[in-house]
Tab-separated table of C-alpha atoms in Angstrom:
chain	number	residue	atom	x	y	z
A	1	UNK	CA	78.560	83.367	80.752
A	2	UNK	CA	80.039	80.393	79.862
A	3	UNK	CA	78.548	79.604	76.726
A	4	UNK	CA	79.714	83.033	75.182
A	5	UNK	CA	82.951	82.070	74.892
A	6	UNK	CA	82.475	80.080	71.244
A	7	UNK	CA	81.640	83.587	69.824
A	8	UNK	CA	85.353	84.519	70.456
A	9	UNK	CA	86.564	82.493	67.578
A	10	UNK	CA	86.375	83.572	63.759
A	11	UNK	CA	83.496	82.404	61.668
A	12	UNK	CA	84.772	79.092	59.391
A	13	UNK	CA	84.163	80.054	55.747
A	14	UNK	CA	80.204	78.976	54.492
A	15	UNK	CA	81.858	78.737	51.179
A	16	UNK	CA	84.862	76.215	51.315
A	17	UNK	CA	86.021	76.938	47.519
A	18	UNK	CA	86.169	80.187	48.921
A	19	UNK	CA	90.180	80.432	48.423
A	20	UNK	CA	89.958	77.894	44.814
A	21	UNK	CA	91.652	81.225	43.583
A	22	UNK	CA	94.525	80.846	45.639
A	23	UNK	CA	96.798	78.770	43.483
A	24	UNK	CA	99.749	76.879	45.054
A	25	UNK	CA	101.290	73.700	44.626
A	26	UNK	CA	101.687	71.723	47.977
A	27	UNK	CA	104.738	69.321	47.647
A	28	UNK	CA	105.021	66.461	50.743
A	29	UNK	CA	107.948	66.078	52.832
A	30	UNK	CA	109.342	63.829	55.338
A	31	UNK	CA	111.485	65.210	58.225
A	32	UNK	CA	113.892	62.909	59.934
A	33	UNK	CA	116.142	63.618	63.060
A	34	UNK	CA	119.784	62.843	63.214
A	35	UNK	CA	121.537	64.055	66.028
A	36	UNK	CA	120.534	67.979	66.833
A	37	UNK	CA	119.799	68.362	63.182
A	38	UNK	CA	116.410	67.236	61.560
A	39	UNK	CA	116.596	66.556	57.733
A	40	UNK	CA	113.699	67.124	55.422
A	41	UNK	CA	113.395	65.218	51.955
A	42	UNK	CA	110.427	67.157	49.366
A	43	UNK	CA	109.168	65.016	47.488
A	44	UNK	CA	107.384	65.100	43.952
A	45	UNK	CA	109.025	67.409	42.738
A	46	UNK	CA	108.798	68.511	38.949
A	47	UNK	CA	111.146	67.398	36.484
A	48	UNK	CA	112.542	64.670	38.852
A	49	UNK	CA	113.944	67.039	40.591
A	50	UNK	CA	114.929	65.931	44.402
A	51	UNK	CA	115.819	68.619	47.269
A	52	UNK	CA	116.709	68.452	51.048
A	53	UNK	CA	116.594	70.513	53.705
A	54	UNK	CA	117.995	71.129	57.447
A	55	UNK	CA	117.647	72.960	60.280
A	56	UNK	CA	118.180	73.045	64.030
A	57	UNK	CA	114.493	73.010	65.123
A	58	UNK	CA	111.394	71.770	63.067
A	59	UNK	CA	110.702	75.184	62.275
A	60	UNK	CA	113.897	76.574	60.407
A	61	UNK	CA	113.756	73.066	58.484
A	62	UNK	CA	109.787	73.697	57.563
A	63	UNK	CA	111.575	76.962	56.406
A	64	UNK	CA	114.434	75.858	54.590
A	65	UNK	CA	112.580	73.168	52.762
A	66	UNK	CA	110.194	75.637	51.837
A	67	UNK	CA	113.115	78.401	50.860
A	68	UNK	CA	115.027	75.641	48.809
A	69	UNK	CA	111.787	74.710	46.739
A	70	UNK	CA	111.007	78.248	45.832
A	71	UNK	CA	114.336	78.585	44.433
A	72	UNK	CA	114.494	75.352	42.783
A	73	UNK	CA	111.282	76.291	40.894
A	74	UNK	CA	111.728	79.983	40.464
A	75	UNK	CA	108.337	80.240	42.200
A	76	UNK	CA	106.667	82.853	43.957
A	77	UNK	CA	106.998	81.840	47.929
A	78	UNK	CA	103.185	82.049	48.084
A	79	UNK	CA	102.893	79.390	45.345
A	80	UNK	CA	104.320	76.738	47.345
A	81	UNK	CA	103.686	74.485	50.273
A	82	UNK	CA	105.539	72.337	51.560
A	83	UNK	CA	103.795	69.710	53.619
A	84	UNK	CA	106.400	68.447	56.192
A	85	UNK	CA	105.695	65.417	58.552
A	86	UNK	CA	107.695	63.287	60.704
A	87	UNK	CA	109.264	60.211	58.902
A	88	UNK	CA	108.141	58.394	61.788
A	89	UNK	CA	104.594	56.644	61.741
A	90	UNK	CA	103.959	57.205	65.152
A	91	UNK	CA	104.756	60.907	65.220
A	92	UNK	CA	103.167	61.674	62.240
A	93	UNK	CA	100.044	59.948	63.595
A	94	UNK	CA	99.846	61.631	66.594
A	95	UNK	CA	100.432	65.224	64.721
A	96	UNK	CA	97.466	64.167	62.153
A	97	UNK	CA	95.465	63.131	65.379
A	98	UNK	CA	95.663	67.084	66.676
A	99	UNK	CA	95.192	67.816	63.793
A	100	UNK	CA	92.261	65.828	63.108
A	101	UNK	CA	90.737	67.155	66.239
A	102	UNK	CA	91.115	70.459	65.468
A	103	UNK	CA	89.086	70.340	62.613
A	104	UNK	CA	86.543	68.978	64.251
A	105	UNK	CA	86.299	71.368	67.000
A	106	UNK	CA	86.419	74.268	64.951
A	107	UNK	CA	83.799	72.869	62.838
A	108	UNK	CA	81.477	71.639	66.437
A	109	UNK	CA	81.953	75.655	67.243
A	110	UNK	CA	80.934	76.510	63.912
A	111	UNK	CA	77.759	74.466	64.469
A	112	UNK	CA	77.016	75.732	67.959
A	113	UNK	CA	76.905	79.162	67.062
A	114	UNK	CA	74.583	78.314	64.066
A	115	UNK	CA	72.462	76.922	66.047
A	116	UNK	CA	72.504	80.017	68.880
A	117	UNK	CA	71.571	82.201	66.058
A	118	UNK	CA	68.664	80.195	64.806
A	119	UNK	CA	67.701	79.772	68.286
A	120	UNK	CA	68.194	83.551	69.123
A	121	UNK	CA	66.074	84.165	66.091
A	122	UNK	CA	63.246	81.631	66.668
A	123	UNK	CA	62.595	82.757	70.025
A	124	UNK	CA	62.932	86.508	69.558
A	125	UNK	CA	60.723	85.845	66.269
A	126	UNK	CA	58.116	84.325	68.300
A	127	UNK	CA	57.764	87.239	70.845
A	128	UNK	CA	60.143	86.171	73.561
A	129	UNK	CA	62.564	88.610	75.391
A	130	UNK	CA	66.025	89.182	74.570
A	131	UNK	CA	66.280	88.021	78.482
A	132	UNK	CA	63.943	84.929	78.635
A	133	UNK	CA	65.581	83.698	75.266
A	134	UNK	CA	68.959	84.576	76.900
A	135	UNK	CA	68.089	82.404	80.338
A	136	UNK	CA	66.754	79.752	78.072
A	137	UNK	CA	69.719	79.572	75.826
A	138	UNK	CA	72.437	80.316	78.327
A	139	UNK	CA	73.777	83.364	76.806
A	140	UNK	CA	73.304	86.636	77.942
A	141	UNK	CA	70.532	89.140	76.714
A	142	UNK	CA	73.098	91.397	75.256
A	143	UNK	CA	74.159	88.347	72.688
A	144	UNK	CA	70.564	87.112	72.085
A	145	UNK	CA	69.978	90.659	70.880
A	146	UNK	CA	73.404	90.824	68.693
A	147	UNK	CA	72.051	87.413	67.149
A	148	UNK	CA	69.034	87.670	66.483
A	149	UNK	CA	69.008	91.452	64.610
A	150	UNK	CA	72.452	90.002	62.724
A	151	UNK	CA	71.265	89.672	58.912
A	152	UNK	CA	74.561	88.029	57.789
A	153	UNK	CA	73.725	83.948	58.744
């Protein structure tokens, strides 16, 4: 069915402090392209320090400005992000945009299968079928059942 697809995605976190132990320093960069080369300026770095970066394609810049931080700070590469966007307003709109949208999509999927397992649950709770709850809720009987005996949410 249709409607079964949403359960194909990973759960989002209930907790979202869940990785506050995770510590790493994000640093924001711009990325510019000149010719077949895109430059990337970090910026706020400690200690005034100022670093740039190039590569052939957006990704082996995102990876040398990333490299070229770590070694600046002596860091561990896991303690550092580097937060590149397009120089340009209008690119780095339309990237935040996706990105924006996204979010929300993953977080509407979050909240549709929340409310398929409270639904599963009500209905099953109340004496229905694993079948009549599944016709009524789109989903097949096999899911209703895996929802509604789940004791983790």
């Amino acid at each position: 069915m249709f409607f079964e697809r949403v359960f194909d995605e990973p759960e989002l976190a209930d907790d979202p402090d869940e990785f506050v132990d995770l510590v790493a320093t994000t640093y924001p960069a711009t990325a510019t392209r000149t010719g077949s080369t895109w430059t990337v300026t970090i910026h706020d770095l400690p200690d005034g320090h100022a670093a740039i970066a190039q590569g052939t394609t957006w990704g082996e810049a995102q990876t040398n400005a990333h490299d070229i931080v770590v070694d600046l700070l002596g860091a561990h590469p896991a303690a550092v992000i580097v937060s590149v966007a397009p120089a340009d307003p209008d690119a780095a709109a339309a990237i935040q945009a996706l990105i924006d949208a996204r979010i929300a999509r993953a977080a509407a999927e979050q909240a549709e299968r929340d409310a398929a397992r409270t639904a599963a649950r009500t209905l099953t709770g109340q004496g229905w079928s694993t079948r009549d709850a599944g016709t009524a809720l789109q989903l097949s009987h096999q899911r209703i059942s895996q929802l509604a005996s789940r004791g983790d949410g």
